[in-house]
Coordinates of C-alpha atoms and ligand atoms in Angstrom, one line a residue:
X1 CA 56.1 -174.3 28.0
X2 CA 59.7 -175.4 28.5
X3 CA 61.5 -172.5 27.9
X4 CA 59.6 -171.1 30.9
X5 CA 60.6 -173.5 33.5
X6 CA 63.1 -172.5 36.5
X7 CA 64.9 -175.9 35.0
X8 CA 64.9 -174.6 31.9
X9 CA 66.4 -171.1 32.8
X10 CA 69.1 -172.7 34.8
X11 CA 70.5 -174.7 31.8
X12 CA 70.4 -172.2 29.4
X13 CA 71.8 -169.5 31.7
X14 CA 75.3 -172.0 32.7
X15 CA 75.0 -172.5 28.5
X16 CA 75.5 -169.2 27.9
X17 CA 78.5 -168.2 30.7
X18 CA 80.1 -171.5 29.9
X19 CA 80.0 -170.4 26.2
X20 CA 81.4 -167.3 25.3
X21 CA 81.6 -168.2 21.5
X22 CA 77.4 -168.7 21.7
X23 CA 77.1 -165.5 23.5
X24 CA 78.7 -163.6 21.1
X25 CA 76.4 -164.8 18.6
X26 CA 73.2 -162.9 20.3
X27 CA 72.9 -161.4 16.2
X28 CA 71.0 -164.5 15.4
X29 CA 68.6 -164.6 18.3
X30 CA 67.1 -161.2 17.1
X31 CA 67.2 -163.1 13.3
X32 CA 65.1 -166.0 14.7
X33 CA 62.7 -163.7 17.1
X34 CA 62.4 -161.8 13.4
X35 CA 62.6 -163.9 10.5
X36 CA 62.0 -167.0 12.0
X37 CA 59.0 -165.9 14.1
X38 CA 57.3 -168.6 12.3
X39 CA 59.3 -171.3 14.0
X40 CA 58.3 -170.4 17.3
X41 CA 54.7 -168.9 16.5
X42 CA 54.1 -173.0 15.3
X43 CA 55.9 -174.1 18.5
X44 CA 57.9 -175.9 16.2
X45 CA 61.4 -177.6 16.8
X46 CA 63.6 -177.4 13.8
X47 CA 66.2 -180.2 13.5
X48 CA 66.8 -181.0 10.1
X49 CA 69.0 -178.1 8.4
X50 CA 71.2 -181.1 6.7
X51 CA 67.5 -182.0 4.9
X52 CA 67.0 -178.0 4.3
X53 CA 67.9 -175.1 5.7
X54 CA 65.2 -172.4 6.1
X55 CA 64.7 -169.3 4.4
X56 CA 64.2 -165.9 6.8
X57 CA 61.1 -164.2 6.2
X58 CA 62.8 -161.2 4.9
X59 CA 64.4 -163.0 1.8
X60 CA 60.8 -164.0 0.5
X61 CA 59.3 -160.5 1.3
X62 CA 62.0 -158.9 -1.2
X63 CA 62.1 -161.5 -3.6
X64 CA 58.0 -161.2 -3.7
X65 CA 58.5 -157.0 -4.1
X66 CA 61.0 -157.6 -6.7
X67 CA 58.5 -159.8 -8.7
X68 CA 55.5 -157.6 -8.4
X69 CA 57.4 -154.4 -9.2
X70 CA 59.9 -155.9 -12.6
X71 CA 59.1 -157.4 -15.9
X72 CA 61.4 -160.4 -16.6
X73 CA 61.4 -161.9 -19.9
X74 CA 63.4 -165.2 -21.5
X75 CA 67.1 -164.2 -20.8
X76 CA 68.1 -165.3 -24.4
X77 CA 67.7 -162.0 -26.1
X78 CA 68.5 -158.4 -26.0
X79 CA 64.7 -157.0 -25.2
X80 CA 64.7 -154.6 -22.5
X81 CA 62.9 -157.6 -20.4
X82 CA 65.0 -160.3 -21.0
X83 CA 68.0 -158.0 -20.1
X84 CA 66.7 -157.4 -16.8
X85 CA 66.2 -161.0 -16.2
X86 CA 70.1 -161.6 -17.8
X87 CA 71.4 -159.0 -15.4
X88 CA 69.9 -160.6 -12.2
X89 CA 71.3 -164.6 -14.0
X90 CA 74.7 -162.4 -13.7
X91 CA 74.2 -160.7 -9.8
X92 CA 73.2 -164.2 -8.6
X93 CA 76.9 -165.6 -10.4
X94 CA 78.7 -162.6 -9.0
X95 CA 76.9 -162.8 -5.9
X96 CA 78.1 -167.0 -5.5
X97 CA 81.6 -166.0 -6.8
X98 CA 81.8 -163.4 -4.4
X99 CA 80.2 -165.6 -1.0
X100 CA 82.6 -168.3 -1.9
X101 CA 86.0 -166.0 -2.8
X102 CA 86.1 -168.1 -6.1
X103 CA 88.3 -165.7 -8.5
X104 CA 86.7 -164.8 -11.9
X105 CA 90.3 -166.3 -13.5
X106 CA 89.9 -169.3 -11.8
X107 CA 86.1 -170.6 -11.1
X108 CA 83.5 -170.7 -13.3
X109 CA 80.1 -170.6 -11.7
X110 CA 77.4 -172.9 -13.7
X111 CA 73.8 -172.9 -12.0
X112 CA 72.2 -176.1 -11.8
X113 CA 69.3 -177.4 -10.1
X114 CA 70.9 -178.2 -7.3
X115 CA 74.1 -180.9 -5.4
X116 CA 72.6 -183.7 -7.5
X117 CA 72.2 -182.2 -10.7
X118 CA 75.3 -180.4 -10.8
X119 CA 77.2 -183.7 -10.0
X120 CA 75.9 -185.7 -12.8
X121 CA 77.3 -182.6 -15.0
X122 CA 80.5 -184.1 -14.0
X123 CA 79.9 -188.0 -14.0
X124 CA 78.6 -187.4 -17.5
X125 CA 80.8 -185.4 -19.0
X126 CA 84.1 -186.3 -17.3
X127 CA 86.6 -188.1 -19.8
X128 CA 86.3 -191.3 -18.4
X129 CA 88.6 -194.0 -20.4
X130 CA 89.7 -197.6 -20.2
X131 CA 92.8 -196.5 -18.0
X132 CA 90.8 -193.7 -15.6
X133 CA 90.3 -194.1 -12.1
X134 CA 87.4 -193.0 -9.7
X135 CA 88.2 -193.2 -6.0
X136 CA 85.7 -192.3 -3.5
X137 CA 85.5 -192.4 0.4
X138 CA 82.9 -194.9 2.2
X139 CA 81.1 -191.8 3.3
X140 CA 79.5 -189.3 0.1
X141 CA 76.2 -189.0 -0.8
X142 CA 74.4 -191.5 -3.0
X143 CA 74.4 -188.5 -6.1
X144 CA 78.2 -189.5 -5.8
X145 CA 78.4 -192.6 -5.4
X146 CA 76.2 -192.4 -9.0
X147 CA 79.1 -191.1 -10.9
X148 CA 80.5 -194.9 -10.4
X149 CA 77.8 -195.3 -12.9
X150 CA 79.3 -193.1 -15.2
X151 CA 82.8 -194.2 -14.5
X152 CA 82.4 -197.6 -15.2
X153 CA 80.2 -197.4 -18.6
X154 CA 83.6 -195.4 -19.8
X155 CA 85.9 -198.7 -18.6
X156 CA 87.1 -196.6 -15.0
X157 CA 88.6 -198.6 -12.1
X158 CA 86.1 -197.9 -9.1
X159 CA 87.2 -197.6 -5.7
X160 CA 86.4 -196.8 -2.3
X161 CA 88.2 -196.1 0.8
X162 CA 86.8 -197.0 3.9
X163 CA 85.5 -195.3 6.6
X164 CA 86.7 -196.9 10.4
X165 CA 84.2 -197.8 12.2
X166 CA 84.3 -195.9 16.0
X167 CA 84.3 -192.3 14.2
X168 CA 83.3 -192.8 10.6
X169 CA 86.5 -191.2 9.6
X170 CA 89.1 -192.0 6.7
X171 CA 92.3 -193.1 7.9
X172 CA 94.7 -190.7 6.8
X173 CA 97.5 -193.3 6.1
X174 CA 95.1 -195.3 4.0
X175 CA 94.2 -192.3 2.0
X176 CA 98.0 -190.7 1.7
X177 CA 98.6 -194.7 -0.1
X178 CA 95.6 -194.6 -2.6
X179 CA 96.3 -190.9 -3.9
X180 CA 99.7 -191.5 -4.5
X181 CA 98.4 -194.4 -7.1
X182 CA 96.5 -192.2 -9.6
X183 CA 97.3 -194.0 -13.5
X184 CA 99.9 -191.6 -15.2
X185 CA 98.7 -189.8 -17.9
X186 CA 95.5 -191.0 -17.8
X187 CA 92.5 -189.1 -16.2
X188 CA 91.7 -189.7 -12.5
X189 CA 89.4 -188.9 -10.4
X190 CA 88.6 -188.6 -6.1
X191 CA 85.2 -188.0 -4.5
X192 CA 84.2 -187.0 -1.1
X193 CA 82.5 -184.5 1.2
X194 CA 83.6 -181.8 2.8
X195 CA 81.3 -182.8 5.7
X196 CA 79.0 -186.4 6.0
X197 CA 76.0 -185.6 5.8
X198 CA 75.0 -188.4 7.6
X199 CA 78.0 -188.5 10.5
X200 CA 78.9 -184.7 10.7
X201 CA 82.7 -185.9 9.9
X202 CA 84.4 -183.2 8.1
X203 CA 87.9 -184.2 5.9
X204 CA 91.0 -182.4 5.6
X205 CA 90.5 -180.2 2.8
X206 CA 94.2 -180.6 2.8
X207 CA 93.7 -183.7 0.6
X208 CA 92.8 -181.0 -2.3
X209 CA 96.2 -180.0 -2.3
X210 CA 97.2 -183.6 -2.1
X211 CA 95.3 -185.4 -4.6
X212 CA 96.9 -182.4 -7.5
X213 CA 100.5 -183.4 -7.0
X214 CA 99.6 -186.6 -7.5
X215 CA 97.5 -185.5 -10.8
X216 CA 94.0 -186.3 -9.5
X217 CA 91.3 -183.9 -10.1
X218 CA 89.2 -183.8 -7.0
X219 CA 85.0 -183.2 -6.8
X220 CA 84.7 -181.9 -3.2
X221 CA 81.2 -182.1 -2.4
X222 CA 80.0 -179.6 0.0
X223 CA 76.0 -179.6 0.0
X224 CA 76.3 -180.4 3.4
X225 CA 79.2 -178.2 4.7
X226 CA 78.4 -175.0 3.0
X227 CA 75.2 -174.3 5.1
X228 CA 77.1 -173.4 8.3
X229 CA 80.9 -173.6 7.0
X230 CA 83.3 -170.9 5.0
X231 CA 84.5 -172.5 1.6
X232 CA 87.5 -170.3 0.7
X233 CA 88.2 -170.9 -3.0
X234 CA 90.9 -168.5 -2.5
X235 CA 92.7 -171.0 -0.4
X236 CA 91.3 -174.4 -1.6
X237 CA 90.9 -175.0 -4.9
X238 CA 88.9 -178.3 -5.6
X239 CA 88.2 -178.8 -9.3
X240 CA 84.2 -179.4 -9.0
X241 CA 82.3 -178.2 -5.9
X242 CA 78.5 -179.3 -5.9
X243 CA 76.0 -177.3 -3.7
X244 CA 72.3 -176.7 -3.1
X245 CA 71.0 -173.4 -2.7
X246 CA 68.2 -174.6 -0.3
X247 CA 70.2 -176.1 2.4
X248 CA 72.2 -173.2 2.4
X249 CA 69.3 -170.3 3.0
X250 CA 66.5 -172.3 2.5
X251 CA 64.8 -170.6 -0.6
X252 CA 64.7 -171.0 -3.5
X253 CA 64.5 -174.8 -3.9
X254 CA 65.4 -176.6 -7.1
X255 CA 68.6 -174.3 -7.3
X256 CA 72.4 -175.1 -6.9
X257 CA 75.5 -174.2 -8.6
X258 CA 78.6 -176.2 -9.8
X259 CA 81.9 -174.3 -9.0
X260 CA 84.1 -175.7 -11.5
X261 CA 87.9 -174.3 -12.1
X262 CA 88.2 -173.3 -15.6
X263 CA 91.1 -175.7 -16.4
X264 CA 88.8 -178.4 -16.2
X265 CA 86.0 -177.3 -18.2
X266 CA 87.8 -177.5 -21.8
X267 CA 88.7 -181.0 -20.1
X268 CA 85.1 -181.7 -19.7
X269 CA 83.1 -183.3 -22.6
X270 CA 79.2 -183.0 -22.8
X271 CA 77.5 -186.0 -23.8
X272 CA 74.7 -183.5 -25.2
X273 CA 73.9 -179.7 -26.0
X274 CA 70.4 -178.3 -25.7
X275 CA 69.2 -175.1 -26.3
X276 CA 71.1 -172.3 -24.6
X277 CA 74.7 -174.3 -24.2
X278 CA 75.2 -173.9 -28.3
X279 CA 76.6 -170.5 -29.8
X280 CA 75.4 -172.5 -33.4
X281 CA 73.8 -175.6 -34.3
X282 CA 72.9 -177.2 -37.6
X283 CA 70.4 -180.0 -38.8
X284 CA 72.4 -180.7 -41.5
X285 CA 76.3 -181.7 -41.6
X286 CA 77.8 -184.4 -39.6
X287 CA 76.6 -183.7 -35.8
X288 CA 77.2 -179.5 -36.5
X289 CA 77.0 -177.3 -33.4
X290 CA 79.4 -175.2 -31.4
X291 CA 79.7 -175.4 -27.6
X292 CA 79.1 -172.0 -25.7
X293 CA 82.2 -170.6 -23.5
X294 CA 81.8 -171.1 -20.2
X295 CA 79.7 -171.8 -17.9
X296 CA 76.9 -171.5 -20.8
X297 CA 77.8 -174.5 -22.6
X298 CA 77.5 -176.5 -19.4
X299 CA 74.0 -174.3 -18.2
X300 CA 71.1 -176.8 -19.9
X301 CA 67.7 -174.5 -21.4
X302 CA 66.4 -171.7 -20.4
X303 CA 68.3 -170.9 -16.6
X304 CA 65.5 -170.2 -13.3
X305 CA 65.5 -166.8 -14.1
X306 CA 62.9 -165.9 -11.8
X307 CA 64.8 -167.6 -9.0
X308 CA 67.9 -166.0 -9.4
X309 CA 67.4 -162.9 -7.9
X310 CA 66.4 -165.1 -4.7
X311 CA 70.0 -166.5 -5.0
X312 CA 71.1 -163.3 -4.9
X313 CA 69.0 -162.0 -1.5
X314 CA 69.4 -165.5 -0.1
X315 CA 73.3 -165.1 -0.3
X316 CA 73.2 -161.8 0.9
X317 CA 71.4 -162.8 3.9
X318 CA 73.9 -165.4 5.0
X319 CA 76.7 -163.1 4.3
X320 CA 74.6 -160.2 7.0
X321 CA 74.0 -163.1 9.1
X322 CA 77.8 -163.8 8.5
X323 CA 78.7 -167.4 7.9
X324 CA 81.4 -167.6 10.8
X325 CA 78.9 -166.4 13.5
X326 CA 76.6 -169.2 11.9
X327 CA 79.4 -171.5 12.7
X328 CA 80.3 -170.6 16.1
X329 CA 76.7 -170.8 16.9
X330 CA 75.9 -174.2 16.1
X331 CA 79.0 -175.5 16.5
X332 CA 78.9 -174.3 20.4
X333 CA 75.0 -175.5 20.4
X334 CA 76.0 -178.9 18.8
X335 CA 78.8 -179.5 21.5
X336 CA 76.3 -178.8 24.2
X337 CA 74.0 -181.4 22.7
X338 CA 76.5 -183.9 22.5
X339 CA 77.9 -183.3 26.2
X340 CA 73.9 -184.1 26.8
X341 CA 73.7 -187.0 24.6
X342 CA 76.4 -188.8 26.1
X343 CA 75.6 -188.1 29.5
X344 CA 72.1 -189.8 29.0
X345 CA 71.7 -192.8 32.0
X346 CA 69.0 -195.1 32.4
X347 CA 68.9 -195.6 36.3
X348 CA 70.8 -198.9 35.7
X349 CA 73.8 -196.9 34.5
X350 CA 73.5 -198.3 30.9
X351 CA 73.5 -195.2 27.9
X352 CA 70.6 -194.1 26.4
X353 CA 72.3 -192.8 23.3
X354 CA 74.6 -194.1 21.1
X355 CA 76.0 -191.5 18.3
X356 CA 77.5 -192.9 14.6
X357 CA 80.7 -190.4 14.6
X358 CA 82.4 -188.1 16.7
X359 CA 81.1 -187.9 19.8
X360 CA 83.1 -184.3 20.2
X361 CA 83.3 -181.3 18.2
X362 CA 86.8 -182.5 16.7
X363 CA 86.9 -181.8 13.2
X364 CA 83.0 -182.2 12.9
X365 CA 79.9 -180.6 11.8
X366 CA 76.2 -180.0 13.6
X367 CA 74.9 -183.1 11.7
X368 CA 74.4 -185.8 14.9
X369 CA 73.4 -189.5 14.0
X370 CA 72.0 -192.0 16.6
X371 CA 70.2 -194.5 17.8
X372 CA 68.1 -194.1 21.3
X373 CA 68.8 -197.0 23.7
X374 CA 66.7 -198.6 26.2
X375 CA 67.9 -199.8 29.6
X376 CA 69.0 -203.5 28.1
X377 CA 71.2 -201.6 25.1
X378 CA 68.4 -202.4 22.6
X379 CA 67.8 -199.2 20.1
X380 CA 64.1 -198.3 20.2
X381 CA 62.3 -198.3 16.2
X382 CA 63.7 -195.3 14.8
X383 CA 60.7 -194.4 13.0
X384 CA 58.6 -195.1 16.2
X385 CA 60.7 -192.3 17.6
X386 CA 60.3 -190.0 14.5
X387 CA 56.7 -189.8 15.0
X388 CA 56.8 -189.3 19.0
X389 CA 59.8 -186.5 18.5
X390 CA 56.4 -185.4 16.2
X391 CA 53.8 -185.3 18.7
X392 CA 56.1 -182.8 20.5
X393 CA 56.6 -180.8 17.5
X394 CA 60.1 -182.1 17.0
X395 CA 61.4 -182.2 13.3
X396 CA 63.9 -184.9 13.0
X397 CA 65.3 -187.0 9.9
X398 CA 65.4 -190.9 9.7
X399 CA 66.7 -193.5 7.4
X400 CA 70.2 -193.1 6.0
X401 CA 70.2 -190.0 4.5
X402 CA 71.3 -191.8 1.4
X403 CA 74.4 -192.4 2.7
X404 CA 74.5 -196.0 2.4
X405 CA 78.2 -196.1 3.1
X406 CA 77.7 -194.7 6.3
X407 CA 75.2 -196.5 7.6
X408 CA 76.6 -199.8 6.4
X409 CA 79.8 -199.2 8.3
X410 CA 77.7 -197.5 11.5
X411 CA 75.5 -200.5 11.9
X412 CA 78.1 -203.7 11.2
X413 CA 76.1 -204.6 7.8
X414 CA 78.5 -206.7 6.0
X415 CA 78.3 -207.0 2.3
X416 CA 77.1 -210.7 2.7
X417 CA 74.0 -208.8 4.8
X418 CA 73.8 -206.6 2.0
X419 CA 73.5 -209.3 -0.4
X420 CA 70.3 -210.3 0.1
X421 CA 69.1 -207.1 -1.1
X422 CA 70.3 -207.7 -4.9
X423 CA 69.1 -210.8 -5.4
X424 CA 68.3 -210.4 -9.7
X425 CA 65.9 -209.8 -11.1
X426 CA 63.8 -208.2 -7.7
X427 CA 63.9 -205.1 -6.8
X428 CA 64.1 -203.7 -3.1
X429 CA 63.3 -201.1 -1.3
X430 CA 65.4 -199.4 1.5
X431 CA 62.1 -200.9 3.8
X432 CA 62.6 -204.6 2.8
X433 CA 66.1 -204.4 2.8
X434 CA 66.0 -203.4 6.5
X435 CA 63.2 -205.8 6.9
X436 CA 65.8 -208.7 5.1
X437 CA 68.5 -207.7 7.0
X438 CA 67.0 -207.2 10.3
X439 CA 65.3 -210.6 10.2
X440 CA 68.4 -212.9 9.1
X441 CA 71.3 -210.7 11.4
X442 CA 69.3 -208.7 13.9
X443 CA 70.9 -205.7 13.0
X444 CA 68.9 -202.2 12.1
X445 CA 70.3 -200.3 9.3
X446 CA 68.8 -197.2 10.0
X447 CA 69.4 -194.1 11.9
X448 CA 68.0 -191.0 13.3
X449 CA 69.4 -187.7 12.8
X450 CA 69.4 -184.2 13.8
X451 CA 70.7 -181.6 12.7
X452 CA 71.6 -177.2 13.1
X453 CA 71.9 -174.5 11.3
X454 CA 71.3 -170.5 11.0
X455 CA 68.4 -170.4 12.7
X456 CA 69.1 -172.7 16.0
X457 CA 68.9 -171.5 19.3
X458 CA 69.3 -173.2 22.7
X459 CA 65.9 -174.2 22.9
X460 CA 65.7 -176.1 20.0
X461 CA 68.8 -178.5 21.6
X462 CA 67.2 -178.6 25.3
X463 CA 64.0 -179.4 23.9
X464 CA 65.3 -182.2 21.9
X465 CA 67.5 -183.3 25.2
X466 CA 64.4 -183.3 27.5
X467 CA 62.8 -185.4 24.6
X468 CA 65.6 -188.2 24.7
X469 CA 65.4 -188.0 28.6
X470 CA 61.8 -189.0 28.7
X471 CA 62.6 -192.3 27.3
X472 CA 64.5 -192.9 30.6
X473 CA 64.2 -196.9 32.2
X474 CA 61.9 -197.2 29.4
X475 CA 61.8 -200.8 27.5
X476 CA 61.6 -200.9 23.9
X477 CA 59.0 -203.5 23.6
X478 CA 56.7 -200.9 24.8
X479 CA 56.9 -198.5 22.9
Ligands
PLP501 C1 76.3 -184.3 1.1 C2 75.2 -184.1 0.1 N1 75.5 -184.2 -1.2 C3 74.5 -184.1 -2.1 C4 73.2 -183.9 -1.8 C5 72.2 -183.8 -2.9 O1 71.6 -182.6 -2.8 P1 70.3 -182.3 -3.7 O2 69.3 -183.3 -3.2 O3 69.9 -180.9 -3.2 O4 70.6 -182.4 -5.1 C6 72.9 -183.9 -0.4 C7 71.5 -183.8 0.0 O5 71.1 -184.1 1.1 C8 73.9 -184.0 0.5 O6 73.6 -183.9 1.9

């Protein structure tokens, strides 16, 4: 096994003295020979926390006791079941307000089933008018590039700013420029992500502060930053944060929250109400109901009220694991790898990676994208190299994350190349688009990525380095 080898020893030994900050986050090995055991017991090599994170053994253990030993019943009444079930819906909310400092006067907490879900709360009930703006950066996630959708059906002004492309990050100048153009009086909005989840890049959260004096209201999504970064809402204070509660501890899936200031929701209009967000509905009259306060109005049915109390252990577990530690940990690990990663020779001298993004640890996340180069420069098939990292046990992510902004701007696709792929009235898929595009430019739209998170040790990263190196002087037509 690797991990045995003198070579092995060597690298991880000069890891650890070079890196004091990994060292001193010996915590989480005992967490991964513990809770993880499962990682290592499969010989598996986890490299897609941006995808998921994964849940420790121990959160499912108590969530499991919890359920055999209570009695939960619907949360919409005052039975002595359903008020078991209503006080864990209201540990989970403290639990979340607490993790992310968000002050009871300021945030309200709405659960959701997850980044996506609790974005399109936004695109669909933001006051969207003739006049309104929505300005976005090249790099969010496709659920936020969807509230253009929204935006646009209510008359907005869409725009994005793009990302340059050596780093895939915003130039500041350009962005200064847009958000000092909101329309006055009028209602504005600006999209982006903490962290790409497709580059790593992580933005000023500076531009919070920003965009408000210039009377934007701001969604910062942080799906991916969350997992292995502190949010302070007691020092930052976007107006809509999205998040998933799987990537950040793994389990429960289908859960995530939308941290929404308060001013905003009476600014808010639902397209909808359903049962649960009402305090009184009517059949009869002219359209009669009444929207709940709070975060209930905006909470859709009956809330996951089995899952909560795994929200609740889940954030307790990153708080004992302690979210800084996770940060110094695979932010140390992810500058070893790219050190590695750039280093990579083919005996001609030519690189055998190239990385999309930072290739240091300057204002950037443990998300890595790449291609793998042969000796001539030519990237080998991505998903060729998904299914040989495979074989070795190696969980890696390909495609483009649906971050189509990124990956447009990381692999030269113009919007003429893009073009092709929206010829009306056929539809195409991400696979024919690359197939279009690769046959009529030569160029691959697609990426591979890997990514850390709470449970990543040194092994994972050499393993995945001694992977990359066996591709050395190797041609891509053979593979
Ligand atoms: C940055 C970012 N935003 C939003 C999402 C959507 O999250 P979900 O699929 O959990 O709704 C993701 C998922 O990968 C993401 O990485």
């Amino acid at each position: 096994m690797t991990t045995e080898s003198p070579r092995y020893r060597a690298a991880h030994d000069a890891f650890l003295s070079a890196s004091s900050a990994y060292a001193a986050t010996s915590a989480i090995d005992e967490l991964r020979a513990t809770d993880y055991a499962r990682l290592d017991r499969n010989g598996l090599v986890y490299l897609d926390y941006t995808g998921a994170g994964l849940y420790a053994e121990s959160q499912v253990r108590r969530h499991h006791e919890l359920l055999e030993e209570s009695v939960f019943g619907n949360p919409h009444s005052k039975s002595p079941t359903s008020l078991t079930s209503a006080s864990h819906v209201e540990a989970a909310r403290a639990a979340v307000r607490e993790f992310f400092r968000a002050s009871p006067g300021e945030y309200e907490i709405v659960f959701t089933a997850g980044a996506s879900a609790a974005l399109k709360l936004v695109g669909e009930s933001y006051p969207w008018a003739s006049d309104s703006r929505y300005l976005l950066t090249y790099d969010n996630h496709n659920s936020v590039n969807g509230i253009r959708e929204f935006a646009r059906a209510g008359g907005a002004k869409v725009k994005y700013l793009p990302v340059d492309a050596s780093e895939l990050r915003m130039d500041p100048d350009i962005v200064r420029e847009e958000l000092a153009k909101p329309v006055s009086g009028s209602n504005n909005l600006f999209g982006y992500p903490a962290q790409s989840n497709f580059s790593g890049v992580q933005h000023p959260l500076e531009w919070i502060d920003e965009a408000h004096e210039h009377g934007w209201d701001v969604v910062l999504d942080a799906a991916a930053f969350t997992p292995t970064n502190r949010l302070d809402l007691s020092v930052v204070k976007p107006d809509f944060v999205p998040l998933s509660f799987y990537k950040m501890f793994g389990y429960p899936t289908g859960m995530g929250a939308l941290l929404v200031r308060r001013t905003m929701l009476s600014k808010l209009v639902r397209p909808w109400f359903a049962g649960g967000t009402i305090t009184l509905a009517s059949v009869q009259g002219e359209g009669w109901h009444h929207l709940a306060p709070g975060a209930t109005g905006f909470e859709d049915g009956t809330a996951d009220f089995l899952g909560m109390p795994a929200v609740e252990i889940g954030i307790e577990h990153l708080t004992n694991a302690g979210i800084d530690t996770i940060h110094q940990r695979v932010s140390a690990l992810a500058g070893w790898l790219l050190e590695q990663m750039n280093s990579l020779q083919h005996s001609n001298g030519a690189p055998m990676v190239r990385i999309f993004g930072p290739n240091n640890m300057v204002a950037r996340g443990a998300t890595i994208a790449f291609h793998l180069l042969d000796p001539s420069g030519a990237a080998y098939d991505v998903h060729k190299m998904e299914s040989l990292a495979g074989e070795q046990r190696i969980s890696l992510r390909t495609g483009c994350f649906c971050n189509p902004g990124d990956g447009e701007v990381a692999h030269r696709i113009t919007a003429a190349d893009m073009a092709a792929c929206f010829v009306e009235p056929a539809s195409t898929t991400f696979q024919e688009c690359q197939d279009l595009i690769g046959t009529a430019t030569g160029k691959m739209p697609n990426t591979i990525r890997v990514s850390l998170g709470l449970a990543s040790n040194f092994a994972d990263v050499y393993q995945f380095v001694e992977f990359a190196e066996g591709f050395r002087d190797v041609d891509a037509g053979v593979i």
